[in-house]
Structures are given as C-alpha cells and as structure tokens.
C-alpha cells in the first residue's frame, strides 16, 4: 500500500530497493548524532540549565538568523516541536529528541550502543595486548 497509494510513495519505493550496509548506516547515524548534539549545544541559549533543552523561541531564532521571515521561522519551529517534543513536556525538545529527529529512522542510538558493545566484547575476547620491548637483546 505504501509503495502505491501514499503521497510519499517515492520515498518508500527508494527505501525498498536501497542496499543496506548496516555498519555504514550505524556509522552515519553516529556522525548525525554528533552533529545533532553540536547543533543542540549551539542553539540552547540557557547554558546554566540542569536539564538542557531548546524551546520554541530558540528554534525560531535559528531560522530567523538564517534569513527566514518570522512567520516561516515559527512554522518550521512548530513543525519540529510537533514531531520531536515529549508529550508530557510540550514546547521544548532535548538533545535525544533532536538526534532521533535528525536520524533516518533506519537505526537508532540503541542500535549503535548494542553494536559498539558487541564489537568491544568481540575484540576483547579475540585479541590480547602484548607489550613490545625496544632495545632488548631478543630483537634481531
């Protein structure tokens, strides 16, 4: 149904035929998460907050600084908040929500954590660290 009837059918069709390289998707998500965190830090003007968040005014100022008219900046900020805010905390988003919003939905922070834990435990069981002694008589 999604491939033929929905207005965004082209997006679904592309996703169905695109080859997935899971390691690459996780790495790209990691970079996207880093960019989201950096953007969040830049956009959040309350540096002393114990629970950093971005509110509607801060989002609007990002778009106003980018040259958007006030009404357009408000529309964009409202759309972001509608999609990313926690239902029990309307009007603001946290870094985690920005990371999720900027991701493509294919992988998540949980996937990245699980992958990293698996890779670390695999490496730890398959290899060992051996010190190299320089200048010893055993070197040839």
Backbone as a ProteinNet text record, in pm:
[ID]
protein_1_A
[PRIMARY]
XXXXXXXXXXXXXXXXXXXXXXXXXXXXXXXXXXXXXXXXXXXXXXXXXXXXXXXXXXXXXXXXXXXXXXXXXXXXXXXXXXXXXXXXXXXXXXXXXXXXXXXXXXXXXXXXXXXXXXXXXXXXXXXXXXXXXXXXXXXX
[TERTIARY]
82.7	0	87.4	191.6	276.7	346.9	378	450	363.7	232.4	145.9	46.1	1.3	-110.9	-74.4	27.3	60.5	128.6	109.7	173.9	326.4	384.4	530.5	576.3	503.6	533.1	673.6	727.1	862.2	966.9	947.7	1041.3	1039.4	920.4	907.7	967.4	944.5	997.6	1150.9	1210.2	1356.7	1411.3	1343.9	1390.3	1384.5	1291.2	1275.1	1385.5	1442	1542.8	1685	1699.9	1832.8	1900.9	2024.5	2100.8	2144.1	2127.7	2161.8	2299.3	2385.7	2514.3	2504.7	2472.8	2439.4	2551.9	2676.5	2789.5	2796.3	2779.3	2784.6	2668.1	2548.9	2431.8	2453	2512.7	2540.3	2643.5	2746.7	2849.5	2790.1	2708.2	2643.6	2553.1	2482	2396.1	2480.9	2596.7	2685.6	2729.4	2763	2802.2	2683.3	2567.2	2446.5	2416.5	2434.2	2411.8	2509.2	2634.7	2733.9	2695.8	2652.3	2609.7	2487.2	2394.3	2274.1	2311.8	2404.1	2447.9	2517	2598.2	2665.8	2564	2468.6	2364.1	2284.8	2250.4	2174.5	2250	2376.9	2460.4	2463.8	2470.3	2474.8	2340.6	2232.9	2100	2045.9	2087.7	2038.7	2109.6	2035.7	2095.7	2105	2039.2	2043.8	2154.3	2276.1	2393.2	2395.9	2321.2	2324.9	2213.6	2135.3	2023.6	2072.9	2006.4	2039.9	1985.5	1886.5	1823.8	1813.7	1925.3	1927.5	1816.9	1754.1	1650.5	1644.4	1578	1556.6	1407.5	1369.5	1227.3	1193.4	1066.7	1018.8	1091.8	1113.9	1181.2	1324.1	1393.8	1530.6	1533.5	1439.4	1432	1400.2	1305.2	1268.4	1387.9	1467	1581.6	1685.9	1696.3	1788.1	1748	1618.9	1571.3	1567.9	1539.8	1544.2	1687.5	1785.1	1926.1	1965.8	1895	1921.6	1851.2	1777.7	1715.5	1567.5	1507.1	1364.6	1280.8	1167.8	1074.9	1018.4	972.1	927.6	817.4	719.9	609.3	656.4	750.6	805.5	891.4	972.6	1055.1	966.3	854.8	761.6	700	661.8	603.2	702.7	826.2	928.6	953.6	969.3	992.5	875.2	753	634.4	630.4	668.4	670.5	773.4	890.5	993.7	944.3	889.2	838.8	725.9	635.5	525.1	577.6	685.9	739.2	833.1	900.7	1008.8	982.4	892.5	874.3	813.2	841.7	779.5	635.4	541.8	401.2	376.4	451.2	430.1	512	590.1	669.4	661.2	544.6	529.3	608.7	646.5	711.9	862.8	921.6	1067.1	1112.5	1237.2	1296.3	1432.6	1472.5	1601.9	1692.3	1818.6	1916	1877.1	1830.8	1791.2	1683.2	1585.9	1480.5	1534.9	1629	1688.5	1767.8	1841.1	1915.2	1818	1710.4	1611.3	1550.3	1518.2	1456.6	1551.2	1678.7	1775	1815.5	1792.6	1822.8	1724.3	1756.9	1669.8	1568.1	1568.5	1473.6	1519.3	1625.1	1674.7	1744.6	1826.1	1894.5	1871.9	1900.9	1877.8	2000	1993.9	2102.6	2115.9	2005.1	2011.2	2083.2	2055.9	2126.1	2276.1	2311.6	2453	2521.1	2453.9	2510.1	2530	2427.8	2436	2550	2562.8	2668.2	2805.5	2822.1	2950.3	2985.2	2886.5	2911.4	2952.2	2885.2	2917.2	3058	3092.1	3225.4	3333.4	3309.9	3409.6	3427.3	3320.3	3333	3396.8	3367.9	3429.6	3579.3	3618.7	3759.9	3833.2	3769.5	3835	3857.5	3769.9	3786.5	3875.4	3894.6	3971.2	4116.2	4152	4288.6	4339.6	4468.9	4530.8	4640.2	4672.1	4775.6	4908.2	5006.6	5140.2	5236.7	5306.2	5399.8	5518.5	5566.1	5682.9	5799.4	5904.7	6021.8	6123.1	6154.9	6251.6	6390.8	6487.1	6624.9	6665.8	6578.2	6616.4	6703.4	6770	6862.2	6790.9	6657.7	6584.5	6547.9	6565.7	6533.4	6643	6605	6706.1	6709.8
-118.9	0	125.7	126.2	245	276.1	172.8	193.2	256	245.6	287.8	397	403.4	491	616.7	612.9	729	837.7	962.9	1072.7	1061.4	1002.6	989.5	854.9	799.7	666.3	654.6	761.8	756.7	728.7	784.1	760.9	613.2	556.1	414.8	324.4	358.1	277.4	279.2	395.1	403.9	323.8	327.6	254.6	104	59	-84.6	-143.1	-62.9	-115.1	-75.6	8.7	53.1	-56.9	-87.9	-189.9	-136.1	-218.9	-178	-230.6	-139.8	-174.9	-131.9	-227.1	-196.5	-121.6	-165.8	-97.8	47.6	68.9	202.9	287.6	228.7	300.5	342.8	255.2	289.4	401.3	394.7	498.9	633.6	633.7	758.1	812.7	723.3	767.3	829.1	771.1	826.8	967.9	990.5	1124.7	1219.9	1174.6	1256.7	1291.8	1194.5	1220	1325.3	1317.5	1417	1556.5	1563.9	1693.1	1746.2	1658	1698.6	1752.5	1685.9	1731.6	1867.4	1886.3	2014.9	2124.8	2096.1	2194.4	2226.4	2123.5	2143.2	2236.6	2210.7	2292.2	2437.9	2457.9	2592.9	2663.8	2592.5	2652.2	2677.9	2598.5	2613.7	2731.8	2837.2	2960.7	2962.2	2869.3	2864	2767.6	2818	2734.9	2681.8	2743.1	2703.3	2606.4	2563.8	2474.2	2337.5	2283.4	2148.4	2043	2079.8	1988.7	2059.5	2067.9	2147.4	2108.8	2212	2190.7	2311.9	2293.6	2401.8	2428.4	2554.6	2588.6	2650.8	2683.7	2736.9	2865.3	2954.2	3081.5	3058.1	2963.5	2933.7	2874.4	2784.6	2728	2835.6	2920.7	3027.6	3119.2	3147	3237	3175.6	3042.2	2974.7	3005.4	2993.8	3015.9	3164.5	3250.1	3393.7	3434.8	3379.4	3410.6	3358.2	3256.9	3201.9	3277.5	3383.7	3468.3	3442.2	3352.8	3325.4	3433.8	3464	3559.5	3500.6	3588.1	3545.9	3440	3457.9	3361.5	3224.5	3223.8	3098.1	3031	3109	3054.8	2989.8	3053.4	2997.5	2868	2863.8	2741.9	2625.7	2651.4	2546.4	2499.5	2593.4	2557.7	2476.9	2518.4	2445.3	2304.1	2288.5	2155.7	2066.7	2120.5	2043.5	2001.7	2096.6	2065.2	1962.2	1975.4	1878.3	1736.8	1722.9	1590.6	1537.3	1625.2	1579.6	1591.5	1677.7	1700.4	1579.6	1570	1466.8	1508.5	1415	1452.1	1517.8	1476.1	1532.5	1659.7	1703.2	1825.9	1906.6	1960.3	2034.2	2164.5	2206.1	2334.6	2332.8	2214	2205.9	2067.8	2061.8	1933.1	1921	1797.9	1766.1	1711.1	1699.6	1653.7	1517.2	1427.7	1294.4	1300.4	1389.8	1403.8	1462.4	1555.1	1611.3	1505.1	1421.6	1311.9	1218.9	1180.6	1092.2	1156.3	1284.5	1354.2	1364.3	1386.9	1401.6	1267.9	1159.3	1027.6	991.2	889.1	849.2	742.6	702.5	602.5	460.1	442.5	309.4	247	325.5	279.8	383.4	344.3	432.8	433	516.4	520.5	385.2	318.1	184.5	85.2	90	3	30.5	159.4	196.8	147.8	162.4	114.1	-36.5	-109.4	-255.9	-300.9	-235.4	-269.2	-244.7	-129.4	-95.9	-194.2	-229.6	-326.2	-461.7	-503.7	-631.6	-629.4	-521.8	-510.4	-509	-436.5	-428.6	-563.5	-633.7	-762.7	-865.6	-856.9	-948.3	-922.8	-797.3	-764.2	-805.3	-787	-820.4	-971.4	-1051.2	-1195.8	-1253.1	-1182.7	-1236.9	-1190.1	-1091.7	-1041.3	-1010.3	-994.2	-955.1	-854.2	-777.2	-675.9	-736.9	-724.5	-776	-659	-631.3	-518.4	-546.3	-443.9	-454.8	-392.7	-468.8	-419.7	-370.7	-244.1	-185.2	-192.4	-224.5	-224.6	-348.8	-449.6	-571.2	-659.8	-751	-838.2	-940.6	-953.1	-1050.8	-997.3	-862.4	-805.5	-842.2	-872.1	-904	-801
0	0	0	85.2	96.3	-35.1	-114.1	-239.7	-349	-337	-446.5	-410.6	-285.8	-254.6	-176.4	-97	-14.2	-95.9	-56.4	-129.5	-132.8	-25.8	-22.5	-75.4	-172.2	-224.6	-284.3	-339.5	-397.5	-289.5	-171.8	-61.6	-23	-10.4	26	-82.3	-206.8	-316.4	-315	-292.4	-285.4	-168.9	-56.8	61.3	39.1	-39.8	-62.7	-149.9	-236.8	-328.6	-291.5	-190	-149.3	-68.1	-103.1	-32.6	103.6	205.5	340.3	379.5	416.6	474.8	621	708.8	847	918.6	903.9	967.5	922.2	793.4	737.2	788.9	796.5	846	991.1	1071.1	1210.3	1220.6	1138.6	1139.7	1098.3	994.3	950.4	1060.1	1127.8	1236.4	1348	1377.3	1478.4	1444.4	1318.6	1274.3	1283.7	1242.1	1251.1	1396.7	1486.5	1629.3	1681	1638	1680.7	1630.6	1505.8	1450.2	1523.1	1555.1	1629.1	1766.2	1833.4	1965.8	1957.6	1855.8	1838.3	1808.9	1722.6	1692.3	1819	1893.9	2017.3	2111.7	2129.1	2218.4	2171.6	2042.1	1985.4	1999.6	1978.4	1978.8	2119.1	2216.5	2353.2	2417.7	2445	2497.7	2649.9	2717.7	2864.3	2906.6	2911.6	2940.2	3082.9	3174.2	3314.6	3352.3	3257.4	3286	3332.3	3433.7	3480.6	3385.2	3307	3212.1	3076.9	3001.8	2878.3	2780.4	2723.3	2623.5	2532.7	2420.6	2324.8	2320	2336.8	2331.4	2195.2	2178.3	2050.4	2010.4	2106.4	2075.6	2027	2089.8	2047.6	1907.3	1878.4	1742.9	1640.1	1673.1	1580.5	1553.1	1655.7	1635.5	1542.3	1542.5	1449.7	1305.8	1278.3	1141.8	1106.1	1202.6	1178.2	1142.7	1214.2	1185.1	1047.3	1000	867.1	755.9	790	688.8	664.5	740.5	722.2	788.1	727.6	786.4	915	1002.9	1135.9	1129.3	1042.8	1035.6	984.7	891.4	839.2	945.6	1015.4	1123.5	1230.2	1261.6	1361	1310.6	1184.4	1126.9	1131.6	1096.3	1097.5	1240.6	1332.8	1473.1	1528.6	1497.6	1545.2	1488.2	1362.4	1299.7	1369.5	1396.2	1466.2	1604.2	1678.1	1812.1	1807.1	1711.7	1698.7	1680.1	1605.8	1576.1	1683.6	1756.4	1843.3	1993	2034.1	2177.8	2248.1	2376.3	2458.8	2485.2	2479.4	2501.4	2637.4	2737.6	2871.2	2896.3	2797	2809.3	2679.5	2649.2	2522.7	2522.5	2402.2	2384.8	2395.9	2412.7	2419.8	2376.9	2331.2	2295.8	2362.7	2381.6	2440.9	2331.5	2362.5	2263.9	2207	2290.9	2245.6	2138	2156.2	2055.7	1925.7	1936.1	1814.8	1739.3	1812.7	1749.2	1676.2	1743.4	1680.7	1556.6	1566	1453.6	1334.2	1359.7	1250.8	1189.9	1262.1	1207.7	1098	1023.1	912.6	952.8	1079.2	1126.5	1103.2	1028	996.4	1116.4	1182.8	1303.8	1413.4	1536.2	1649.5	1740.2	1842	1938.7	2008.8	2034.2	2095.3	2004.8	1874.9	1780.2	1784.3	1787.3	1788.2	1915.7	2029.8	2157.3	2155.2	2110	2104.6	2013.1	1900.3	1804.9	1866.5	1930.7	1992	2103.7	2185.1	2292.6	2236.3	2130.3	2068.2	2009.2	1940.1	1879.7	1987.4	2095.3	2203.2	2270.3	2299.2	2366.5	2273.7	2144.5	2048.1	2040.9	2032.3	2024.1	2150.9	2264.6	2390.2	2403.3	2348.2	2361.3	2251.5	2142.8	2031.7	2027.6	2104.2	2096.5	2236.1	2243.6	2369.5	2340.9	2440.5	2426.2	2469.1	2383	2413.1	2408.3	2519	2517	2425.5	2361.8	2275.4	2349.8	2367	2437.4	2335.6	2340.9	2247.9	2310.5	2228.2	2273	2352	2352.9	2425.7	2338.4	2397.5	2323.8	2236.2	2257.2	2175	2038.4	2014.6	1883.8	1784.4	1659.4	1560.3	1451.3
[MASK]
++++++++++++++++++++++++++++++++++++++++++++++++++++++++++++++++++++++++++++++++++++++++++++++++++++++++++++++++++++++++++++++++++++++++++++

